Amino acid sequence: MKERADVLNNQAILFARDGQYSDAIACLRRAIHIDRNNYLPWYNLGITYRDAGDMTEALKAFKIAFHISPSKEDVAETLAVHLMNMHMIDEGFKVVEDGLDFHPASERLWNVMGVLQFNADEYDLAADSFEMAVTIDPYYADALYNLRDTYIELHKTRSAAIIEGRLLELEGKKKR
C-alpha cells in the first residue's frame, strides 16, 4: 500500500493531540518527503514543534508553510504571532502586511497587527488596527479586550468604558 501525505498528516495530528510529539514529527517529516510543496504538513510540523517546546524548529516550519502558501490566513496569523513571541517584531509586521494583502477583511490579522503595534508602543496605530478588527467583527472578544487596553494606555477613559460595556454585554450573552 502506498503512503499518502494526507493520511500521514492526519495520523500526526492524532499523535500530537496525545502528546506523542516525536511520533507526530516523524509522520509529518514522512508526509513532507512525499509532498514537499504541500503547506499543511509544514504548518502542522510547526505547531507540533511549538507544542513540544522547540520554538526554533517551529519557526523554520512555519516560514516554509508561509512561503508555500502566503495566501492562507491561518498560516500568516500563526507565523506572525510566533515571530512576535520570539521578539522578531519587524518580521511579524511584514507577515501580517502580506496576509492583509490577501485578506484585507480579516479581523484576526488586524488584531495581530494591533498587538504588534501595541508591543512597539505605537498605541494610536494599535487602536486603529483593533478598531478595524471590531468593525469587521463586533463580537471579536480578543480585539475588544485589546482595544480597551489600548484606550486605557491612551488615557481615553470614556472610550475604554464603552468597550468595557460591550465586553460585559458579550459575557452576558455567553451565560444565557
Tab-separated table of N, CA, C and O in Angstrom, residues 63-171:
chain	number	residue	atom	x	y	z
A	63	LYS	N	7.742	29.200	8.563
A	63	LYS	CA	8.230	30.029	7.455
A	63	LYS	C	8.102	29.297	6.115
A	63	LYS	O	7.737	29.901	5.106
A	64	ILE	N	8.379	28.014	6.117
A	64	ILE	CA	8.242	27.242	4.872
A	64	ILE	C	6.774	27.157	4.480
A	64	ILE	O	6.427	27.336	3.303
A	65	ALA	N	5.893	26.894	5.437
A	65	ALA	CA	4.455	26.835	5.141
A	65	ALA	C	3.978	28.163	4.552
A	65	ALA	O	3.220	28.183	3.575
A	66	PHE	N	4.454	29.261	5.115
A	66	PHE	CA	4.057	30.585	4.628
A	66	PHE	C	4.633	30.844	3.238
A	66	PHE	O	3.955	31.404	2.372
A	67	HIS	N	5.853	30.411	3.013
A	67	HIS	CA	6.476	30.577	1.695
A	67	HIS	C	5.694	29.809	0.627
A	67	HIS	O	5.477	30.304	-0.480
A	68	ILE	N	5.256	28.608	0.979
A	68	ILE	CA	4.495	27.779	0.035
A	68	ILE	C	3.119	28.377	-0.217
A	68	ILE	O	2.634	28.386	-1.349
A	69	SER	N	2.495	28.873	0.843
A	69	SER	CA	1.108	29.325	0.708
A	69	SER	C	0.868	30.627	1.491
A	69	SER	O	0.206	30.618	2.529
A	70	PRO	N	1.392	31.740	0.981
A	70	PRO	CA	1.236	33.007	1.703
A	70	PRO	C	-0.202	33.514	1.758
A	70	PRO	O	-0.502	34.417	2.536
A	71	SER	N	-1.084	32.921	0.982
A	71	SER	CA	-2.477	33.369	0.973
A	71	SER	C	-3.318	32.720	2.066
A	71	SER	O	-4.482	33.097	2.244
A	72	LYS	N	-2.750	31.773	2.807
A	72	LYS	CA	-3.510	31.105	3.872
A	72	LYS	C	-3.509	31.981	5.121
A	72	LYS	O	-2.471	32.225	5.743
A	73	GLU	N	-4.685	32.449	5.500
A	73	GLU	CA	-4.829	33.374	6.627
A	73	GLU	C	-4.300	32.796	7.933
A	73	GLU	O	-3.598	33.478	8.681
A	74	ASP	N	-4.627	31.529	8.216
A	74	ASP	CA	-4.197	30.937	9.484
A	74	ASP	C	-2.674	30.783	9.548
A	74	ASP	O	-2.072	30.924	10.611
A	75	VAL	N	-2.047	30.529	8.416
A	75	VAL	CA	-0.587	30.400	8.379
A	75	VAL	C	0.050	31.754	8.672
A	75	VAL	O	0.978	31.852	9.477
A	76	ALA	N	-0.456	32.807	8.029
A	76	ALA	CA	0.083	34.149	8.265
A	76	ALA	C	-0.097	34.554	9.726
A	76	ALA	O	0.837	35.061	10.361
A	77	GLU	N	-1.281	34.313	10.261
A	77	GLU	CA	-1.549	34.681	11.656
A	77	GLU	C	-0.628	33.924	12.616
A	77	GLU	O	-0.014	34.515	13.509
A	78	THR	N	-0.512	32.622	12.424
A	78	THR	CA	0.306	31.803	13.320
A	78	THR	C	1.774	32.196	13.232
A	78	THR	O	2.449	32.321	14.268
A	79	LEU	N	2.280	32.400	12.017
A	79	LEU	CA	3.678	32.800	11.861
A	79	LEU	C	3.920	34.159	12.496
A	79	LEU	O	4.912	34.344	13.212
A	80	ALA	N	3.034	35.118	12.275
A	80	ALA	CA	3.215	36.457	12.854
A	80	ALA	C	3.223	36.406	14.378
A	80	ALA	O	4.075	37.042	15.022
A	81	VAL	N	2.323	35.661	14.967
A	81	VAL	CA	2.287	35.536	16.434
A	81	VAL	C	3.553	34.848	16.934
A	81	VAL	O	4.142	35.255	17.932
A	82	HIS	N	3.995	33.827	16.222
A	82	HIS	CA	5.214	33.122	16.626
A	82	HIS	C	6.423	34.057	16.549
A	82	HIS	O	7.248	34.073	17.468
A	83	LEU	N	6.504	34.828	15.493
A	83	LEU	CA	7.595	35.804	15.368
A	83	LEU	C	7.547	36.815	16.507
A	83	LEU	O	8.574	37.156	17.091
A	84	MET	N	6.356	37.282	16.828
A	84	MET	CA	6.209	38.231	17.930
A	84	MET	C	6.670	37.603	19.243
A	84	MET	O	7.389	38.231	20.018
A	85	ASN	N	6.273	36.371	19.473
A	85	ASN	CA	6.673	35.688	20.707
A	85	ASN	C	8.172	35.463	20.782
A	85	ASN	O	8.726	35.324	21.877
A	86	MET	N	8.821	35.434	19.619
A	86	MET	CA	10.275	35.283	19.578
A	86	MET	C	10.971	36.651	19.480
A	86	MET	O	12.163	36.723	19.203
A	87	HIS	N	10.200	37.721	19.703
A	87	HIS	CA	10.715	39.099	19.707
A	87	HIS	C	11.277	39.515	18.350
A	87	HIS	O	12.218	40.305	18.271
A	88	MET	N	10.671	39.000	17.289
A	88	MET	CA	11.056	39.350	15.920
A	88	MET	C	9.927	40.203	15.335
A	88	MET	O	9.255	39.824	14.377
A	89	ILE	N	9.725	41.355	15.938
A	89	ILE	CA	8.572	42.204	15.659
A	89	ILE	C	8.542	42.678	14.203
A	89	ILE	O	7.493	42.642	13.553
A	90	ASP	N	9.675	43.133	13.682
A	90	ASP	CA	9.688	43.645	12.301
A	90	ASP	C	9.275	42.571	11.302
A	90	ASP	O	8.516	42.846	10.369
A	91	GLU	N	9.760	41.350	11.499
A	91	GLU	CA	9.347	40.253	10.610
A	91	GLU	C	7.859	39.960	10.769
A	91	GLU	O	7.166	39.643	9.799
A	92	GLY	N	7.366	40.062	12.015
A	92	GLY	CA	5.940	39.848	12.265
A	92	GLY	C	5.085	40.857	11.515
A	92	GLY	O	4.068	40.499	10.922
A	93	PHE	N	5.516	42.133	11.528
A	93	PHE	CA	4.797	43.163	10.772
A	93	PHE	C	4.719	42.803	9.292
A	93	PHE	O	3.672	42.926	8.662
A	94	LYS	N	5.821	42.371	8.733
A	94	LYS	CA	5.876	42.043	7.306
A	94	LYS	C	4.898	40.908	6.970
A	94	LYS	O	4.174	40.971	5.977
A	95	VAL	N	4.875	39.884	7.811
A	95	VAL	CA	3.978	38.744	7.569
A	95	VAL	C	2.519	39.189	7.640
A	95	VAL	O	1.711	38.814	6.781
A	96	VAL	N	2.177	40.004	8.641
A	96	VAL	CA	0.789	40.467	8.750
A	96	VAL	C	0.425	41.344	7.560
A	96	VAL	O	-0.672	41.217	7.002
A	97	GLU	N	1.338	42.218	7.148
A	97	GLU	CA	1.067	43.054	5.980
A	97	GLU	C	0.824	42.197	4.745
A	97	GLU	O	-0.108	42.455	3.976
A	98	ASP	N	1.646	41.173	4.559
A	98	ASP	CA	1.441	40.262	3.431
A	98	ASP	C	0.096	39.549	3.544
A	98	ASP	O	-0.631	39.406	2.555
A	99	GLY	N	-0.234	39.098	4.746
A	99	GLY	CA	-1.515	38.428	4.958
A	99	GLY	C	-2.695	39.337	4.683
A	99	GLY	O	-3.702	38.919	4.099
A	100	LEU	N	-2.574	40.611	5.087
A	100	LEU	CA	-3.663	41.560	4.853
A	100	LEU	C	-3.809	41.900	3.370
A	100	LEU	O	-4.904	42.267	2.934
A	101	ASP	N	-2.732	41.757	2.606
A	101	ASP	CA	-2.851	41.940	1.159
A	101	ASP	C	-3.824	40.919	0.572
A	101	ASP	O	-4.588	41.229	-0.343
A	102	PHE	N	-3.796	39.698	1.100
A	102	PHE	CA	-4.697	38.644	0.639
A	102	PHE	C	-6.063	38.710	1.330
A	102	PHE	O	-7.070	38.324	0.747
A	103	HIS	N	-6.069	39.153	2.584
A	103	HIS	CA	-7.295	39.125	3.396
A	103	HIS	C	-7.499	40.466	4.099
A	103	HIS	O	-7.358	40.558	5.330
A	104	PRO	N	-7.847	41.515	3.361
A	104	PRO	CA	-7.986	42.832	3.991
A	104	PRO	C	-9.133	42.915	4.994
A	104	PRO	O	-9.152	43.819	5.826
A	105	ALA	N	-10.042	41.977	4.976
A	105	ALA	CA	-11.171	41.970	5.909
A	105	ALA	C	-11.011	40.895	6.980
A	105	ALA	O	-11.993	40.395	7.518
A	106	SER	N	-9.768	40.577	7.328
A	106	SER	CA	-9.519	39.569	8.362
A	106	SER	C	-9.403	40.235	9.727
A	106	SER	O	-8.410	40.900	10.026
A	107	GLU	N	-10.413	40.033	10.542
A	107	GLU	CA	-10.367	40.589	11.891
A	107	GLU	C	-9.204	40.021	12.700
A	107	GLU	O	-8.604	40.708	13.518
A	108	ARG	N	-8.861	38.767	12.439
A	108	ARG	CA	-7.759	38.136	13.174
A	108	ARG	C	-6.423	38.782	12.812
A	108	ARG	O	-5.592	39.038	13.687
A	109	LEU	N	-6.189	39.035	11.531
A	109	LEU	CA	-4.934	39.660	11.129
A	109	LEU	C	-4.865	41.116	11.591
A	109	LEU	O	-3.798	41.585	12.001
A	110	TRP	N	-5.985	41.835	11.546
A	110	TRP	CA	-5.980	43.202	12.073
A	110	TRP	C	-5.697	43.199	13.577
A	110	TRP	O	-4.987	44.079	14.081
A	111	ASN	N	-6.219	42.207	14.274
A	111	ASN	CA	-5.944	42.112	15.706
A	111	ASN	C	-4.452	41.858	15.958
A	111	ASN	O	-3.844	42.491	16.820
A	112	VAL	N	-3.860	40.944	15.199
A	112	VAL	CA	-2.426	40.669	15.352
A	112	VAL	C	-1.614	41.920	15.018
A	112	VAL	O	-0.642	42.243	15.705
A	113	MET	N	-2.025	42.639	13.971
A	113	MET	CA	-1.341	43.886	13.636
A	113	MET	C	-1.384	44.838	14.830
A	113	MET	O	-0.373	45.450	15.203
A	114	GLY	N	-2.549	44.945	15.440
A	114	GLY	CA	-2.686	45.804	16.612
A	114	GLY	C	-1.805	45.364	17.768
A	114	GLY	O	-1.193	46.196	18.450
A	115	VAL	N	-1.719	44.069	17.994
A	115	VAL	CA	-0.867	43.559	19.082
A	115	VAL	C	0.598	43.897	18.804
A	115	VAL	O	1.331	44.326	19.702
A	116	LEU	N	1.015	43.721	17.564
A	116	LEU	CA	2.392	44.081	17.197
A	116	LEU	C	2.637	45.571	17.420
A	116	LEU	O	3.663	45.969	17.983
A	117	GLN	N	1.699	46.406	16.999
A	117	GLN	CA	1.832	47.843	17.175
A	117	GLN	C	1.822	48.216	18.657
A	117	GLN	O	2.616	49.063	19.093
A	118	PHE	N	0.964	47.586	19.428
A	118	PHE	CA	0.911	47.847	20.866
A	118	PHE	C	2.262	47.508	21.498
A	118	PHE	O	2.796	48.286	22.294
A	119	ASN	N	2.815	46.352	21.131
A	119	ASN	CA	4.103	45.935	21.688
A	119	ASN	C	5.248	46.839	21.252
A	119	ASN	O	6.287	46.886	21.910
A	120	ALA	N	5.058	47.550	20.147
A	120	ALA	CA	6.057	48.516	19.675
A	120	ALA	C	5.756	49.919	20.216
A	120	ALA	O	6.354	50.897	19.758
A	121	ASP	N	4.844	50.016	21.184
A	121	ASP	CA	4.445	51.286	21.795
A	121	ASP	C	3.837	52.268	20.794
A	121	ASP	O	3.905	53.477	20.971
A	122	GLU	N	3.235	51.760	19.741
A	122	GLU	CA	2.544	52.582	18.744
A	122	GLU	C	1.042	52.501	19.027
A	122	GLU	O	0.274	51.904	18.268
A	123	TYR	N	0.628	53.123	20.136
A	123	TYR	CA	-0.724	52.933	20.642
A	123	TYR	C	-1.807	53.500	19.723
A	123	TYR	O	-2.875	52.895	19.588
A	124	ASP	N	-1.557	54.640	19.092
A	124	ASP	CA	-2.562	55.196	18.184
A	124	ASP	C	-2.795	54.252	17.003
A	124	ASP	O	-3.943	54.014	16.609
A	125	LEU	N	-1.710	53.738	16.439
A	125	LEU	CA	-1.837	52.788	15.329
A	125	LEU	C	-2.512	51.492	15.792
A	125	LEU	O	-3.338	50.921	15.077
A	126	ALA	N	-2.151	51.044	16.994
A	126	ALA	CA	-2.771	49.828	17.541
A	126	ALA	C	-4.274	50.028	17.693
A	126	ALA	O	-5.065	49.140	17.331
A	127	ALA	N	-4.668	51.185	18.203
A	127	ALA	CA	-6.102	51.462	18.350
A	127	ALA	C	-6.800	51.390	16.994
A	127	ALA	O	-7.881	50.789	16.872
A	128	ASP	N	-6.178	51.972	15.969
A	128	ASP	CA	-6.764	51.917	14.628
A	128	ASP	C	-6.938	50.470	14.162
A	128	ASP	O	-7.968	50.107	13.579
A	129	SER	N	-5.927	49.638	14.394
A	129	SER	CA	-5.999	48.237	13.964
A	129	SER	C	-7.065	47.466	14.734
A	129	SER	O	-7.833	46.695	14.134
A	130	PHE	N	-7.123	47.655	16.043
A	130	PHE	CA	-8.145	46.969	16.836
A	130	PHE	C	-9.542	47.455	16.450
A	130	PHE	O	-10.487	46.663	16.398
A	131	GLU	N	-9.669	48.761	16.169
A	131	GLU	CA	-10.958	49.292	15.718
A	131	GLU	C	-11.372	48.644	14.393
A	131	GLU	O	-12.541	48.337	14.190
A	132	MET	N	-10.403	48.449	13.513
A	132	MET	CA	-10.701	47.777	12.244
A	132	MET	C	-11.193	46.356	12.512
A	132	MET	O	-12.173	45.904	11.914
A	133	ALA	N	-10.518	45.650	13.416
A	133	ALA	CA	-10.902	44.272	13.741
A	133	ALA	C	-12.332	44.205	14.269
A	133	ALA	O	-13.112	43.349	13.848
A	134	VAL	N	-12.692	45.126	15.173
A	134	VAL	CA	-14.045	45.066	15.739
A	134	VAL	C	-15.088	45.666	14.794
A	134	VAL	O	-16.268	45.380	14.941
A	135	THR	N	-14.657	46.444	13.831
A	135	THR	CA	-15.581	46.891	12.785
A	135	THR	C	-15.972	45.700	11.911
A	135	THR	O	-17.130	45.533	11.541
A	136	ILE	N	-14.988	44.862	11.628
A	136	ILE	CA	-15.237	43.667	10.816
A	136	ILE	C	-16.074	42.656	11.593
A	136	ILE	O	-17.011	42.066	11.057
A	137	ASP	N	-15.720	42.460	12.867
A	137	ASP	CA	-16.461	41.519	13.722
A	137	ASP	C	-16.687	42.172	15.081
A	137	ASP	O	-15.811	42.140	15.948
A	138	PRO	N	-17.853	42.775	15.279
A	138	PRO	CA	-18.128	43.477	16.534
A	138	PRO	C	-18.138	42.585	17.778
A	138	PRO	O	-18.125	43.085	18.897
A	139	TYR	N	-18.138	41.264	17.570
A	139	TYR	CA	-18.170	40.325	18.694
A	139	TYR	C	-16.835	39.622	18.910
A	139	TYR	O	-16.774	38.626	19.633
A	140	TYR	N	-15.777	40.124	18.299
A	140	TYR	CA	-14.459	39.506	18.421
A	140	TYR	C	-13.842	39.948	19.747
A	140	TYR	O	-13.259	41.027	19.859
A	141	ALA	N	-13.984	39.102	20.750
A	141	ALA	CA	-13.620	39.452	22.121
A	141	ALA	C	-12.142	39.812	22.268
A	141	ALA	O	-11.807	40.778	22.975
A	142	ASP	N	-11.253	39.057	21.640
A	142	ASP	CA	-9.821	39.364	21.773
A	142	ASP	C	-9.527	40.793	21.348
A	142	ASP	O	-8.792	41.519	22.027
A	143	ALA	N	-10.080	41.196	20.219
A	143	ALA	CA	-9.842	42.557	19.731
A	143	ALA	C	-10.493	43.590	20.652
A	143	ALA	O	-9.928	44.665	20.873
A	144	LEU	N	-11.653	43.264	21.200
A	144	LEU	CA	-12.298	44.190	22.132
A	144	LEU	C	-11.458	44.378	23.396
A	144	LEU	O	-11.269	45.507	23.857
A	145	TYR	N	-10.948	43.299	23.956
A	145	TYR	CA	-10.073	43.419	25.131
A	145	TYR	C	-8.840	44.250	24.795
A	145	TYR	O	-8.429	45.119	25.563
A	146	ASN	N	-8.252	43.968	23.636
A	146	ASN	CA	-7.059	44.698	23.230
A	146	ASN	C	-7.350	46.173	22.996
A	146	ASN	O	-6.542	47.040	23.354
A	147	LEU	N	-8.501	46.456	22.400
A	147	LEU	CA	-8.883	47.841	22.160
A	147	LEU	C	-9.104	48.571	23.483
A	147	LEU	O	-8.634	49.703	23.659
A	148	ARG	N	-9.781	47.928	24.406
A	148	ARG	CA	-9.987	48.541	25.730
A	148	ARG	C	-8.651	48.876	26.379
A	148	ARG	O	-8.437	49.986	26.867
A	149	ASP	N	-7.720	47.907	26.370
A	149	ASP	CA	-6.414	48.133	26.989
A	149	ASP	C	-5.633	49.239	26.288
A	149	ASP	O	-4.917	50.008	26.933
A	150	THR	N	-5.787	49.332	24.985
A	150	THR	CA	-5.112	50.389	24.230
A	150	THR	C	-5.702	51.746	24.578
A	150	THR	O	-4.956	52.723	24.766
A	151	TYR	N	-7.018	51.823	24.663
A	151	TYR	CA	-7.644	53.079	25.071
A	151	TYR	C	-7.179	53.502	26.460
A	151	TYR	O	-6.954	54.690	26.715
A	152	ILE	N	-7.007	52.545	27.346
A	152	ILE	CA	-6.503	52.867	28.689
A	152	ILE	C	-5.097	53.456	28.582
A	152	ILE	O	-4.794	54.469	29.230
A	153	GLU	N	-4.236	52.843	27.757
A	153	GLU	CA	-2.878	53.378	27.553
A	153	GLU	C	-2.914	54.794	27.002
A	153	GLU	O	-2.059	55.613	27.318
A	154	LEU	N	-3.894	55.062	26.150
A	154	LEU	CA	-4.021	56.379	25.522
A	154	LEU	C	-4.798	57.366	26.406
A	154	LEU	O	-5.044	58.497	25.981
A	155	HIS	N	-5.185	56.928	27.590
A	155	HIS	CA	-5.946	57.754	28.535
A	155	HIS	C	-7.292	58.179	27.957
A	155	HIS	O	-7.786	59.265	28.251
A	156	LYS	N	-7.868	57.327	27.146
A	156	LYS	CA	-9.202	57.558	26.592
A	156	LYS	C	-10.186	56.764	27.449
A	156	LYS	O	-10.705	55.722	27.043
A	157	THR	N	-10.426	57.272	28.649
A	157	THR	CA	-11.210	56.524	29.626
A	157	THR	C	-12.665	56.338	29.194
A	157	THR	O	-13.250	55.288	29.435
A	158	ARG	N	-13.224	57.328	28.546
A	158	ARG	CA	-14.619	57.200	28.093
A	158	ARG	C	-14.721	56.094	27.040
A	158	ARG	O	-15.614	55.241	27.106
A	159	SER	N	-13.805	56.076	26.086
A	159	SER	CA	-13.817	55.034	25.053
A	159	SER	C	-13.565	53.660	25.665
A	159	SER	O	-14.207	52.677	25.286
A	160	ALA	N	-12.656	53.589	26.630
A	160	ALA	CA	-12.373	52.320	27.308
A	160	ALA	C	-13.623	51.823	28.036
A	160	ALA	O	-13.925	50.622	28.019
A	161	ALA	N	-14.360	52.746	28.656
A	161	ALA	CA	-15.578	52.368	29.380
A	161	ALA	C	-16.648	51.844	28.417
A	161	ALA	O	-17.375	50.887	28.744
A	162	ILE	N	-16.741	52.439	27.245
A	162	ILE	CA	-17.716	51.971	26.246
A	162	ILE	C	-17.380	50.537	25.824
A	162	ILE	O	-18.260	49.678	25.749
A	163	ILE	N	-16.097	50.288	25.571
A	163	ILE	CA	-15.676	48.933	25.175
A	163	ILE	C	-15.900	47.960	26.326
A	163	ILE	O	-16.340	46.821	26.104
A	164	GLU	N	-15.622	48.393	27.548
A	164	GLU	CA	-15.863	47.533	28.717
A	164	GLU	C	-17.338	47.134	28.776
A	164	GLU	O	-17.670	45.976	29.050
A	165	GLY	N	-18.232	48.076	28.475
A	165	GLY	CA	-19.667	47.776	28.439
A	165	GLY	C	-20.003	46.733	27.385
A	165	GLY	O	-20.813	45.833	27.627
A	166	ARG	N	-19.360	46.842	26.232
A	166	ARG	CA	-19.593	45.840	25.169
A	166	ARG	C	-19.096	44.471	25.609
A	166	ARG	O	-19.731	43.448	25.325
A	167	LEU	N	-17.962	44.446	26.312
A	167	LEU	CA	-17.429	43.167	26.793
A	167	LEU	C	-18.369	42.548	27.824
A	167	LEU	O	-18.612	41.332	27.792
A	168	LEU	N	-18.896	43.359	28.726
A	168	LEU	CA	-19.834	42.852	29.714
A	168	LEU	C	-21.108	42.340	29.041
A	168	LEU	O	-21.665	41.320	29.440
A	169	GLU	N	-21.539	43.046	27.996
A	169	GLU	CA	-22.704	42.603	27.229
A	169	GLU	C	-22.441	41.239	26.575
A	169	GLU	O	-23.288	40.345	26.604
A	170	LEU	N	-21.245	41.081	26.007
A	170	LEU	CA	-20.879	39.797	25.395
A	170	LEU	C	-20.849	38.686	26.436
A	170	LEU	O	-21.310	37.573	26.169
A	171	GLU	N	-20.284	38.951	27.595
A	171	GLU	CA	-20.234	37.934	28.649
A	171	GLU	C	-21.647	37.544	29.087
A	171	GLU	O	-21.908	36.371	29.343
